[in-house]
JSON list of C-alpha atoms in Angstrom, two decimals:
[
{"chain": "G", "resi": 119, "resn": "UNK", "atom": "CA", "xyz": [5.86, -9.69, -18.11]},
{"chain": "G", "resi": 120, "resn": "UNK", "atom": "CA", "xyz": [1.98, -9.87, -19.17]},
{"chain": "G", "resi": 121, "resn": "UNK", "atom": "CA", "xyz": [0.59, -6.68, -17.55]},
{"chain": "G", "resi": 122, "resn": "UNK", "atom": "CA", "xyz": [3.82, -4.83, -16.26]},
{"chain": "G", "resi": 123, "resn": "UNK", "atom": "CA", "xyz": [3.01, -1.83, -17.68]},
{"chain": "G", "resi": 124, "resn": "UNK", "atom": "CA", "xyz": [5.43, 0.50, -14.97]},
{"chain": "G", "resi": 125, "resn": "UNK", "atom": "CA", "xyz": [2.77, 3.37, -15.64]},
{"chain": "G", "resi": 126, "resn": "UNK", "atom": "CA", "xyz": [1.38, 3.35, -12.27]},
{"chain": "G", "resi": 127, "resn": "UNK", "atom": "CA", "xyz": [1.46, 6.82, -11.31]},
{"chain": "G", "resi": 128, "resn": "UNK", "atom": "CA", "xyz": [-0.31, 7.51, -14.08]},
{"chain": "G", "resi": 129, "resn": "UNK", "atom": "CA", "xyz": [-3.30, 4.93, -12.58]},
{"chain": "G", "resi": 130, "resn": "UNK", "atom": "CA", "xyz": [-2.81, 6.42, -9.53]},
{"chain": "G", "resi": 131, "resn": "UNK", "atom": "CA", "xyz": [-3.19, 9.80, -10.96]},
{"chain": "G", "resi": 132, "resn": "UNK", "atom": "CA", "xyz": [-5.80, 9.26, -13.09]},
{"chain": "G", "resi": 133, "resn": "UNK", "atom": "CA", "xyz": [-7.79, 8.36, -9.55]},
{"chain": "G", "resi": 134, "resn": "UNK", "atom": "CA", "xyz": [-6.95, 10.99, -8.15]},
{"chain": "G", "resi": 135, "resn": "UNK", "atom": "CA", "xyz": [-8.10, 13.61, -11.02]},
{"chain": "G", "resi": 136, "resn": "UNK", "atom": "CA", "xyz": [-11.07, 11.69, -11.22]},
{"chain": "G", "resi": 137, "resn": "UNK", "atom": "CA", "xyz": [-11.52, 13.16, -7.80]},
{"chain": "G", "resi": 138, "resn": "UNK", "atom": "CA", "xyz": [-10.75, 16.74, -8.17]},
{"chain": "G", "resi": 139, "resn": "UNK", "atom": "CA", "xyz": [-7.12, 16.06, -6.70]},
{"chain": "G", "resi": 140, "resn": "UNK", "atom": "CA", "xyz": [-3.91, 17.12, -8.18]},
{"chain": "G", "resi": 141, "resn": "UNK", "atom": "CA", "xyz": [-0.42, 15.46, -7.58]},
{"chain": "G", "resi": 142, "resn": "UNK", "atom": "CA", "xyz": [3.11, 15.32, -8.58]},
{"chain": "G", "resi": 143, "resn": "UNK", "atom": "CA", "xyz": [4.98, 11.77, -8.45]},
{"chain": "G", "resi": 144, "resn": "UNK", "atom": "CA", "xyz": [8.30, 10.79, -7.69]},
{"chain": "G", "resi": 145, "resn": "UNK", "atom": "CA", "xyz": [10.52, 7.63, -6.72]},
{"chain": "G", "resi": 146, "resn": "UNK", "atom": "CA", "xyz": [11.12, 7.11, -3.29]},
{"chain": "G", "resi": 147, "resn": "UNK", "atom": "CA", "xyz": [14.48, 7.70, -3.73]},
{"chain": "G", "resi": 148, "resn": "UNK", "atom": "CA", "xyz": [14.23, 11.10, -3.96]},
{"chain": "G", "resi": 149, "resn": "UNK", "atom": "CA", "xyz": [12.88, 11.55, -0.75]},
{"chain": "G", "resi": 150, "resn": "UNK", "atom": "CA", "xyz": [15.40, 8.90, 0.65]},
{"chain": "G", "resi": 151, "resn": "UNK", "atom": "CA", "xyz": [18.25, 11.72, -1.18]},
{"chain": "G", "resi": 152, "resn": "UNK", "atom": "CA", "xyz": [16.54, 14.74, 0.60]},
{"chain": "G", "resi": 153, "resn": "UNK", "atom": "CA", "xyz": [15.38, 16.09, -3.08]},
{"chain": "G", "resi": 154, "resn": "UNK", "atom": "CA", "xyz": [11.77, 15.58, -2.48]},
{"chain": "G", "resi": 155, "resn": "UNK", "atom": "CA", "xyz": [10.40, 16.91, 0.99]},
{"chain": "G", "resi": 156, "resn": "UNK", "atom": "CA", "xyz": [6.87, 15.18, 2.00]},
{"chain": "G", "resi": 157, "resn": "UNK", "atom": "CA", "xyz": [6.25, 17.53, 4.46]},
{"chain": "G", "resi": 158, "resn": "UNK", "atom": "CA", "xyz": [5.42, 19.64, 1.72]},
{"chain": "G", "resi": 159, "resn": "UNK", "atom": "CA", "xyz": [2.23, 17.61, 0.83]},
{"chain": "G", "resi": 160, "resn": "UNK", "atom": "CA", "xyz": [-0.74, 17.07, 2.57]},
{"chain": "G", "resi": 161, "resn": "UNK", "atom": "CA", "xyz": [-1.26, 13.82, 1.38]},
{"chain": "G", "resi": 162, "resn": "UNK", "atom": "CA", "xyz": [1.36, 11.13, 0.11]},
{"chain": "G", "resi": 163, "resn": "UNK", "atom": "CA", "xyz": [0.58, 7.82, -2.15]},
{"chain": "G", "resi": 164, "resn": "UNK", "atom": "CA", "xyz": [3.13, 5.59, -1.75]},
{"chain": "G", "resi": 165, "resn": "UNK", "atom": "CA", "xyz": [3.38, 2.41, -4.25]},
{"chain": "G", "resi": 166, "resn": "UNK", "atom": "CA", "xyz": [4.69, -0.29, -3.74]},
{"chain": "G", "resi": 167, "resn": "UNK", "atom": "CA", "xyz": [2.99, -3.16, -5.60]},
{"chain": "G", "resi": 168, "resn": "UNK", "atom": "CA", "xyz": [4.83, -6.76, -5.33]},
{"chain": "G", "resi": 169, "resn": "UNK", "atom": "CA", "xyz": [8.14, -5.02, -4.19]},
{"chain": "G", "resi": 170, "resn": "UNK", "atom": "CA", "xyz": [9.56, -7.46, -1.97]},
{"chain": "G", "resi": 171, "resn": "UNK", "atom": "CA", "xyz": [13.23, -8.17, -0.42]},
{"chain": "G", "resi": 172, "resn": "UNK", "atom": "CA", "xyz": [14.75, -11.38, -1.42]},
{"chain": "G", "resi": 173, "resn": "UNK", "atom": "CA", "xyz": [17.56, -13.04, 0.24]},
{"chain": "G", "resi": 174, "resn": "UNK", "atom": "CA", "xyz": [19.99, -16.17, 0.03]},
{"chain": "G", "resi": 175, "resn": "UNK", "atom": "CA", "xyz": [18.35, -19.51, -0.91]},
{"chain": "G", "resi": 176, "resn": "UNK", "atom": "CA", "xyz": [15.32, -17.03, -1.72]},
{"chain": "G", "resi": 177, "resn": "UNK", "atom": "CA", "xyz": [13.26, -17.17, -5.42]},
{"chain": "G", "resi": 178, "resn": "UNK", "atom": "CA", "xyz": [14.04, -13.22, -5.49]},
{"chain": "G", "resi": 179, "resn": "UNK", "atom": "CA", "xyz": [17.22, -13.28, -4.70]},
{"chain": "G", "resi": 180, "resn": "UNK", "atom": "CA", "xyz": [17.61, -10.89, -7.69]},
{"chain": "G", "resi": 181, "resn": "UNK", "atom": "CA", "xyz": [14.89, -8.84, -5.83]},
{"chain": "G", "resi": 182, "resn": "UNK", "atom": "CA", "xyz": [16.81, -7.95, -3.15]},
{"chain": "G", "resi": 183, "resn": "UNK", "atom": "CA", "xyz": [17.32, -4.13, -3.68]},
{"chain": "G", "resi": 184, "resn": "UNK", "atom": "CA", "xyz": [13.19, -3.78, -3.67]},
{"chain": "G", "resi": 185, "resn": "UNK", "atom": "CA", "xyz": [12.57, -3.69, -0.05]},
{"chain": "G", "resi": 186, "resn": "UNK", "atom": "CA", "xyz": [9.40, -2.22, 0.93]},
{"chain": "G", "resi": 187, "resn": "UNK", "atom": "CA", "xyz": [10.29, 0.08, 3.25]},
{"chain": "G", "resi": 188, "resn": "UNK", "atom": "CA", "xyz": [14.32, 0.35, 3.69]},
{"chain": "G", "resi": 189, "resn": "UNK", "atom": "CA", "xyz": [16.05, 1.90, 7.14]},
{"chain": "G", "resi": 190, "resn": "UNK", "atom": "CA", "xyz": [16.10, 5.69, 5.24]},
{"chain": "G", "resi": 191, "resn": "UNK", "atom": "CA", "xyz": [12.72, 5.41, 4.11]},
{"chain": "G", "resi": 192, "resn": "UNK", "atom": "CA", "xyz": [11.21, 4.46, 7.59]},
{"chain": "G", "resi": 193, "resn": "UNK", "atom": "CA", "xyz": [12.67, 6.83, 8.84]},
{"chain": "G", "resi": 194, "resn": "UNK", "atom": "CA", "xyz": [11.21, 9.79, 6.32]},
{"chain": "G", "resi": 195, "resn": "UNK", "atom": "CA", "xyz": [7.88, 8.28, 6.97]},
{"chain": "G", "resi": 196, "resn": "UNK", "atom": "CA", "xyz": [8.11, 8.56, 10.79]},
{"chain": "G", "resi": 197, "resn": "UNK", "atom": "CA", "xyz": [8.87, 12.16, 10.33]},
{"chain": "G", "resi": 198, "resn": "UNK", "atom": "CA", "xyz": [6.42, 12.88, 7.98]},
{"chain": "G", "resi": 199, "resn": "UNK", "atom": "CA", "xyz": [3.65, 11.13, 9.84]},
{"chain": "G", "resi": 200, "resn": "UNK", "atom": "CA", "xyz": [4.54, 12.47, 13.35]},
{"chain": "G", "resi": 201, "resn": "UNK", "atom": "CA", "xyz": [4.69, 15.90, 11.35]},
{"chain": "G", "resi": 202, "resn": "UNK", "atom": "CA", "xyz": [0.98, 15.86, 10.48]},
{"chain": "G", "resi": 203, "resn": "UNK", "atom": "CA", "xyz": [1.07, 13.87, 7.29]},
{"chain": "G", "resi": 204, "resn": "UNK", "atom": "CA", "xyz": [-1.80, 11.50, 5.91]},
{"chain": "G", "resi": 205, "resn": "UNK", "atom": "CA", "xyz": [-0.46, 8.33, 4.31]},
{"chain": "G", "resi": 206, "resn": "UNK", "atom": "CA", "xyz": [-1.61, 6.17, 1.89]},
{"chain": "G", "resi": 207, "resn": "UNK", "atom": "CA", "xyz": [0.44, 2.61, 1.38]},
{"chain": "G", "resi": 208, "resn": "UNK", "atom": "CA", "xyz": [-0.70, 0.06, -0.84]},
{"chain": "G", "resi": 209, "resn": "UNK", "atom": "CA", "xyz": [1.87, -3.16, -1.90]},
{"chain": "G", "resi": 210, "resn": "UNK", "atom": "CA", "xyz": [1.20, -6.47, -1.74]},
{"chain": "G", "resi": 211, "resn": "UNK", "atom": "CA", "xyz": [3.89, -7.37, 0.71]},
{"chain": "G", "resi": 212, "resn": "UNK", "atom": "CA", "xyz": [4.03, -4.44, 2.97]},
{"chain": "G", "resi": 213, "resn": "UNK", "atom": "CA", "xyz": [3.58, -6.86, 6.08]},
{"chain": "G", "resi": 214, "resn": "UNK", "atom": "CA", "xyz": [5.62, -9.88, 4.80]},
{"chain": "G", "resi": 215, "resn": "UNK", "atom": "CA", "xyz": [8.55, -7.93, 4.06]},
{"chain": "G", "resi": 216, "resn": "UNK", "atom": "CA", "xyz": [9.06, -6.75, 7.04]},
{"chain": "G", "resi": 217, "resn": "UNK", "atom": "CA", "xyz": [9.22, -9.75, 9.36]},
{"chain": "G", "resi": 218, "resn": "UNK", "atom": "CA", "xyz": [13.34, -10.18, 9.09]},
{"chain": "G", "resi": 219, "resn": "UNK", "atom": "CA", "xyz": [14.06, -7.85, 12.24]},
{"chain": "G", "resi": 220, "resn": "UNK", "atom": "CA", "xyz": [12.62, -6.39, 14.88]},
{"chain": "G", "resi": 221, "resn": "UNK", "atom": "CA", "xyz": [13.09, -2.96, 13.46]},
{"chain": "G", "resi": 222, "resn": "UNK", "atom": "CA", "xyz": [11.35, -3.87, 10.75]},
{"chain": "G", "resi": 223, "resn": "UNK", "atom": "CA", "xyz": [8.06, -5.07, 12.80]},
{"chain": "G", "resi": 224, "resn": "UNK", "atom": "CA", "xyz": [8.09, -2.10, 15.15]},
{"chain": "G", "resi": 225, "resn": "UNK", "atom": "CA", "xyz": [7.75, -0.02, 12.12]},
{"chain": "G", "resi": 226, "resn": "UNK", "atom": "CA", "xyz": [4.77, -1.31, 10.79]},
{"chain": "G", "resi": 227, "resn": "UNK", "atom": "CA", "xyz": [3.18, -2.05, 14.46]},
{"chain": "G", "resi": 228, "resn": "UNK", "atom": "CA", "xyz": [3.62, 1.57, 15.64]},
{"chain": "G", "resi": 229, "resn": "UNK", "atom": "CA", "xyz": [3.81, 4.11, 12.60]},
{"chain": "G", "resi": 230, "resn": "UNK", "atom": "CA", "xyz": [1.44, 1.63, 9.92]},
{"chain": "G", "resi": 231, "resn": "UNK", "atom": "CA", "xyz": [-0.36, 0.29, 12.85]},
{"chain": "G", "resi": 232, "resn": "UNK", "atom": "CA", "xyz": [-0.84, -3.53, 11.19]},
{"chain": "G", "resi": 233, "resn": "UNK", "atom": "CA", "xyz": [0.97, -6.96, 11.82]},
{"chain": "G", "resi": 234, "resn": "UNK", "atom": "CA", "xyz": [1.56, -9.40, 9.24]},
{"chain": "G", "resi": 235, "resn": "UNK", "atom": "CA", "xyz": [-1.46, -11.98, 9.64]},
{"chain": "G", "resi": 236, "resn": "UNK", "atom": "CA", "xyz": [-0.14, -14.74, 6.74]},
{"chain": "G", "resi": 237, "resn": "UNK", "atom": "CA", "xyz": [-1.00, -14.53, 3.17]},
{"chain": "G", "resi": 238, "resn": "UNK", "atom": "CA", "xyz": [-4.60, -15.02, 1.22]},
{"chain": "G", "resi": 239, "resn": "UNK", "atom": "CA", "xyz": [-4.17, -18.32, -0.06]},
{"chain": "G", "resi": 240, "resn": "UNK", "atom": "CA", "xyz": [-7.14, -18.83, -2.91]},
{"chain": "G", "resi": 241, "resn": "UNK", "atom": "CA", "xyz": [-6.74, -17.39, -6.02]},
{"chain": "G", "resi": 242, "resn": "UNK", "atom": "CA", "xyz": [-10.08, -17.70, -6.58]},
{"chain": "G", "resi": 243, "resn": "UNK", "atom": "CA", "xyz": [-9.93, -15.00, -3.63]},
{"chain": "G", "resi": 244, "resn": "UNK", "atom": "CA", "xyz": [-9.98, -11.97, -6.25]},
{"chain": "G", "resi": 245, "resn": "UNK", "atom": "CA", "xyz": [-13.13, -9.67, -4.88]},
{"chain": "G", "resi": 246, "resn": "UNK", "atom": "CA", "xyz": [-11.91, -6.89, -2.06]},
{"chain": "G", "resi": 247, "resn": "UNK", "atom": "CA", "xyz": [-15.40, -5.57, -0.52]},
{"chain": "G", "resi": 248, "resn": "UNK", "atom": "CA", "xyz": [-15.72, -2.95, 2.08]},
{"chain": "G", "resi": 249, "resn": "UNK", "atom": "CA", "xyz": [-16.78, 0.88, 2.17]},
{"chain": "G", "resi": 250, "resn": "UNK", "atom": "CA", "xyz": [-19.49, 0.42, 0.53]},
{"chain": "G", "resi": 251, "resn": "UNK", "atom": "CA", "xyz": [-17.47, -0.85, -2.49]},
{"chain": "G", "resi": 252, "resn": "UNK", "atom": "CA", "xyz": [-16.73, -4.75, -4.23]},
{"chain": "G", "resi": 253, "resn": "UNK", "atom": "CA", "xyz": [-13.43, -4.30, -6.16]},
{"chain": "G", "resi": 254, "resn": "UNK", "atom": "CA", "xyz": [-11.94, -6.77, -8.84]},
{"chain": "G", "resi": 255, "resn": "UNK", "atom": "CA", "xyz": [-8.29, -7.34, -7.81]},
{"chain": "G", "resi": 256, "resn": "UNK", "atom": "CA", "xyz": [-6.06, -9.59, -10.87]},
{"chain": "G", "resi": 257, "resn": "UNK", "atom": "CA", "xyz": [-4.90, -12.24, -9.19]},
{"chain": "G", "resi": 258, "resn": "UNK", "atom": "CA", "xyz": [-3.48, -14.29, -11.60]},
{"chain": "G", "resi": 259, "resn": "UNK", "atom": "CA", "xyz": [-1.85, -13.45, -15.11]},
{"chain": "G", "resi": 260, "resn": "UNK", "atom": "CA", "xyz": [-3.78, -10.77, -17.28]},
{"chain": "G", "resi": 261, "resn": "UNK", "atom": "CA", "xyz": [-3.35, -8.27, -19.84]},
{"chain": "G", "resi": 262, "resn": "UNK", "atom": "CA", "xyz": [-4.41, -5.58, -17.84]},
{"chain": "G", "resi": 263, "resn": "UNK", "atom": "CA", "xyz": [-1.76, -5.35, -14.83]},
{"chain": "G", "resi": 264, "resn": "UNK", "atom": "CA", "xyz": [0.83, -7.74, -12.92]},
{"chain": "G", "resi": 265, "resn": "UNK", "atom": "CA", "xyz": [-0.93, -10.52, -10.83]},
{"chain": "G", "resi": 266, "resn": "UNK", "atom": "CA", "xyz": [-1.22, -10.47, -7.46]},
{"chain": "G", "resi": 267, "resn": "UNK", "atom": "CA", "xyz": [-0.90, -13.80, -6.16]},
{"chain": "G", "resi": 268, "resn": "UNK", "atom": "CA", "xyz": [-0.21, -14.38, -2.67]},
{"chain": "G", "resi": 269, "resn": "UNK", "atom": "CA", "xyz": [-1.04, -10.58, -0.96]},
{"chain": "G", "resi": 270, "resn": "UNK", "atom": "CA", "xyz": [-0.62, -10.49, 2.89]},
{"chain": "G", "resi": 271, "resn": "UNK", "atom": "CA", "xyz": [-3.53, -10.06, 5.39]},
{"chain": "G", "resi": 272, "resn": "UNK", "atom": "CA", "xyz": [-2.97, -7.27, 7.55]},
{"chain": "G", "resi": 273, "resn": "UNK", "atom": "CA", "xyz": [-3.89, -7.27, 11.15]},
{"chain": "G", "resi": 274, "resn": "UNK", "atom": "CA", "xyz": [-5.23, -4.00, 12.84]},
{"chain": "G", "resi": 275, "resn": "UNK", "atom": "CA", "xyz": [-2.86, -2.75, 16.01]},
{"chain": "G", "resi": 276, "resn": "UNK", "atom": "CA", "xyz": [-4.55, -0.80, 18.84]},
{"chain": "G", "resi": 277, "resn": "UNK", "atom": "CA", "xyz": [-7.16, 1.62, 17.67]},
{"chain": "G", "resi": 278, "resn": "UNK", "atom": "CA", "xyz": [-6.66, 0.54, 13.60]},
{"chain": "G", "resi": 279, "resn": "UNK", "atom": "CA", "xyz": [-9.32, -0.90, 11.84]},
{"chain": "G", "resi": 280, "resn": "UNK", "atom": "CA", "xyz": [-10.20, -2.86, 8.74]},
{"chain": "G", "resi": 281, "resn": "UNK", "atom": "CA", "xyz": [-12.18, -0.83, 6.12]},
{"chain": "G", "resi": 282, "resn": "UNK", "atom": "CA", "xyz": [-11.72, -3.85, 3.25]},
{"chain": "G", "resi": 283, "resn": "UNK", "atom": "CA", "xyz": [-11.73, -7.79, 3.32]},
{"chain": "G", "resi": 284, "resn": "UNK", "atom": "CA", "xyz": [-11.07, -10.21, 0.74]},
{"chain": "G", "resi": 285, "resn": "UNK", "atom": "CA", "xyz": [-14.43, -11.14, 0.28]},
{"chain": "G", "resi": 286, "resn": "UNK", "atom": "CA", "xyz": [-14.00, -15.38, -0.22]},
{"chain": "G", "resi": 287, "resn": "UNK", "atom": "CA", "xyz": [-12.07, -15.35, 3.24]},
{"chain": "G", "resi": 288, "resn": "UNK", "atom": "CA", "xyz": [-12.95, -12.66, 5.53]},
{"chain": "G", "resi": 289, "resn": "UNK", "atom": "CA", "xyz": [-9.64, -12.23, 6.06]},
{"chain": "G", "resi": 290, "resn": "UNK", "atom": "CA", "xyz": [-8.36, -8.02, 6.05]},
{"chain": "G", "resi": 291, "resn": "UNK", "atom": "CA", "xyz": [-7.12, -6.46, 3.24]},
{"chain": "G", "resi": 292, "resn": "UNK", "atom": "CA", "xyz": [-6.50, -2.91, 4.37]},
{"chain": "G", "resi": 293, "resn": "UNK", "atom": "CA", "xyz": [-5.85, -1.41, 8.09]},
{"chain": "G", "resi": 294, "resn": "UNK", "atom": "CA", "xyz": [-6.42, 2.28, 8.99]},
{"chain": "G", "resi": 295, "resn": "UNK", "atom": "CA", "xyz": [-5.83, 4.00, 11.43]},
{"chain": "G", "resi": 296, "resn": "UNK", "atom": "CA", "xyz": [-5.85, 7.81, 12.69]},
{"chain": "G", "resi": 297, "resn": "UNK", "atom": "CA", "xyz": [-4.26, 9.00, 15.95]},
{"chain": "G", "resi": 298, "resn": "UNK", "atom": "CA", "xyz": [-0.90, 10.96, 16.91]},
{"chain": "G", "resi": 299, "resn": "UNK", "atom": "CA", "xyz": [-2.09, 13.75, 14.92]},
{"chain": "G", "resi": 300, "resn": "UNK", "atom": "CA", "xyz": [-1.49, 11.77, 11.66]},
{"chain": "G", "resi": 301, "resn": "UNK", "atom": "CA", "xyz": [-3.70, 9.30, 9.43]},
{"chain": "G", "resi": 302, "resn": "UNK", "atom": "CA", "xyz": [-2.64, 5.99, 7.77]},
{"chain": "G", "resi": 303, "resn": "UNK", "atom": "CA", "xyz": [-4.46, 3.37, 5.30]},
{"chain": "G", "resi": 304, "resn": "UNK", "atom": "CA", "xyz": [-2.43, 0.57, 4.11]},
{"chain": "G", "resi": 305, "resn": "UNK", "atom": "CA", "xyz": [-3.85, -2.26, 1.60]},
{"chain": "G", "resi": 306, "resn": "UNK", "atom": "CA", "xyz": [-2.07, -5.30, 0.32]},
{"chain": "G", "resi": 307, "resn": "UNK", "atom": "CA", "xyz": [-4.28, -5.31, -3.05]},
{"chain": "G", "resi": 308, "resn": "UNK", "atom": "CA", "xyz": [-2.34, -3.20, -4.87]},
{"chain": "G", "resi": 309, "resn": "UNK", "atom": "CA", "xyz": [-4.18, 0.04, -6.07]},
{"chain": "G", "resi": 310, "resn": "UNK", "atom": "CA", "xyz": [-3.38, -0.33, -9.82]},
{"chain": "G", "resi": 311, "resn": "UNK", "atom": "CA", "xyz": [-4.16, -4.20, -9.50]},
{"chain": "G", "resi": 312, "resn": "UNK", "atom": "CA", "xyz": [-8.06, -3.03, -9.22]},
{"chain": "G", "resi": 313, "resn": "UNK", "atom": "CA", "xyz": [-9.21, -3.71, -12.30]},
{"chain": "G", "resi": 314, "resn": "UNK", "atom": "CA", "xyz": [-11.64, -1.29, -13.62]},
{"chain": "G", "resi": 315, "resn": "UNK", "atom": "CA", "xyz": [-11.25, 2.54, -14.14]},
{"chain": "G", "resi": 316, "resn": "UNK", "atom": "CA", "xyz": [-14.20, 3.44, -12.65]},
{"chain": "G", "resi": 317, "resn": "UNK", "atom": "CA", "xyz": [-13.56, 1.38, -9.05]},
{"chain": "G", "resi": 318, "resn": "UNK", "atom": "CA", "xyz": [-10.41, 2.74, -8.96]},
{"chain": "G", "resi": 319, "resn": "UNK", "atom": "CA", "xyz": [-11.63, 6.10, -9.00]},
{"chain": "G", "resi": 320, "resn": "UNK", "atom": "CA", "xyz": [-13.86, 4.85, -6.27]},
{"chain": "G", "resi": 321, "resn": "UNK", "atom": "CA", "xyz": [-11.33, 3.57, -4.20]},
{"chain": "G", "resi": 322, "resn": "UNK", "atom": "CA", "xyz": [-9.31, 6.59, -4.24]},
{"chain": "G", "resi": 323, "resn": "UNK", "atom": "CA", "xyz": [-11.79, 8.66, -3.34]},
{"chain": "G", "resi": 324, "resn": "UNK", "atom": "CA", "xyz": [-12.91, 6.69, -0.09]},
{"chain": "G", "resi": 325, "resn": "UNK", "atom": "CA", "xyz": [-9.44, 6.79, 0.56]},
{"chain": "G", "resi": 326, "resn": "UNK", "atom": "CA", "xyz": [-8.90, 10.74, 0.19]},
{"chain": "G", "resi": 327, "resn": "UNK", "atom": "CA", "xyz": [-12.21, 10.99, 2.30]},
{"chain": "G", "resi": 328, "resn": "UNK", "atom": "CA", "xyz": [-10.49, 9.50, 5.04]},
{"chain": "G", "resi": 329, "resn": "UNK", "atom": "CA", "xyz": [-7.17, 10.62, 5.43]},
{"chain": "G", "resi": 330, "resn": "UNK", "atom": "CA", "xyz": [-8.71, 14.21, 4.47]},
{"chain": "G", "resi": 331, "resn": "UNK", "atom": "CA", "xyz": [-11.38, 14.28, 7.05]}
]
């Protein structure tokens, strides 16, 4: 698939070096397994990209093992976020995905602090602006990265706010929020979808500002 590189990590690291910041990556499974223990980080990164569940009569039915956020991982995140954690989400269906039960919503209204608002419906819609910054996000077909064609808009709960809009619509593209003793920001552009280097550095950096403050 034109732009599926699977190196995002690397993307995300490369961000985050740019920044001064050092990490260590691994799959969510191994904190689902108990291997990996986020309460040993101050901050966590967690990507997601186009993961999305997909279901009978559903174009990704062979999708279905790529939930978002499964039962075990919700429930790692809760704990790590009530612990003292800061969070960073980004995926394109982080709200969408999560509209089958009423688990499902809860965890994203109380813990993410967003509701699914419906999806960005322009292609042409492919400029994320806010914090000072105007990002590129690919999203159609491209050499560069996977496109990102339908993200969700996210819709602020409570005392969350919107730090980035797509720019052609208004509409949100990111949610944070900080309360509980914990900090959250959640975008549905895809960090690695950004296009350029530079931005992305950017971006992560406004991010770590944030959740570190």
């Amino acid at each position: 698939i034109a732009g599926n590189t699977f190196n995002y990590p690397r993307i995300h690291g490369d961000a985050l070096a740019a920044n001064d910041i050092s990490f260590l990556s691994c799959g969510s499974e191994a904190v689902i397994d108990g291997i990996v223990d986020m309460s040993d980080y101050e901050v966590v990164d967690l990507i997601l990209g186009v993961e999305k569940q997909g279901g009978d009569g559903s174009l990704l039915h062979y999708n279905a093992p790529y939930k978002t956020f499964p039962a075990q991982l919700q429930e790692k995140l809760t704990a790590y976020c009530h612990g003292g954690g800061k969070l960073f989400v980004s995926g394109a269906f982080i709200a969408s995905d999560m509209q089958g039960c009423d688990a499902d919503k809860r965890f994203i209204r109380e813990l993410l602090r967003f509701d699914y608002g419906g999806a960005v419906p322009s292609l042409a819609d492919d400029v994320v602006a806010g914090s000072g910054l105007r990002l590129n996000v690919g999203r159609t077909v491209n050499a560069e990265c996977y496109a990102v064609s339908c993200p969700d808009i996210l819709v602020p709960v409570d005392e969350a706010f919107v730090p980035f809009v797509f720019d052609g619509c208004k509409e949100s593209a990111a949610v944070a929020y900080s309360g509980g003793g914990y900090r959250v920001l959640s975008t549905s552009f895809p960090f690695e979808a950004v296009k350029n280097s530079v931005h992305r550095a950017e971006l992560m950096g406004a991010v770590m500002r944030f959740l570190l403050k």
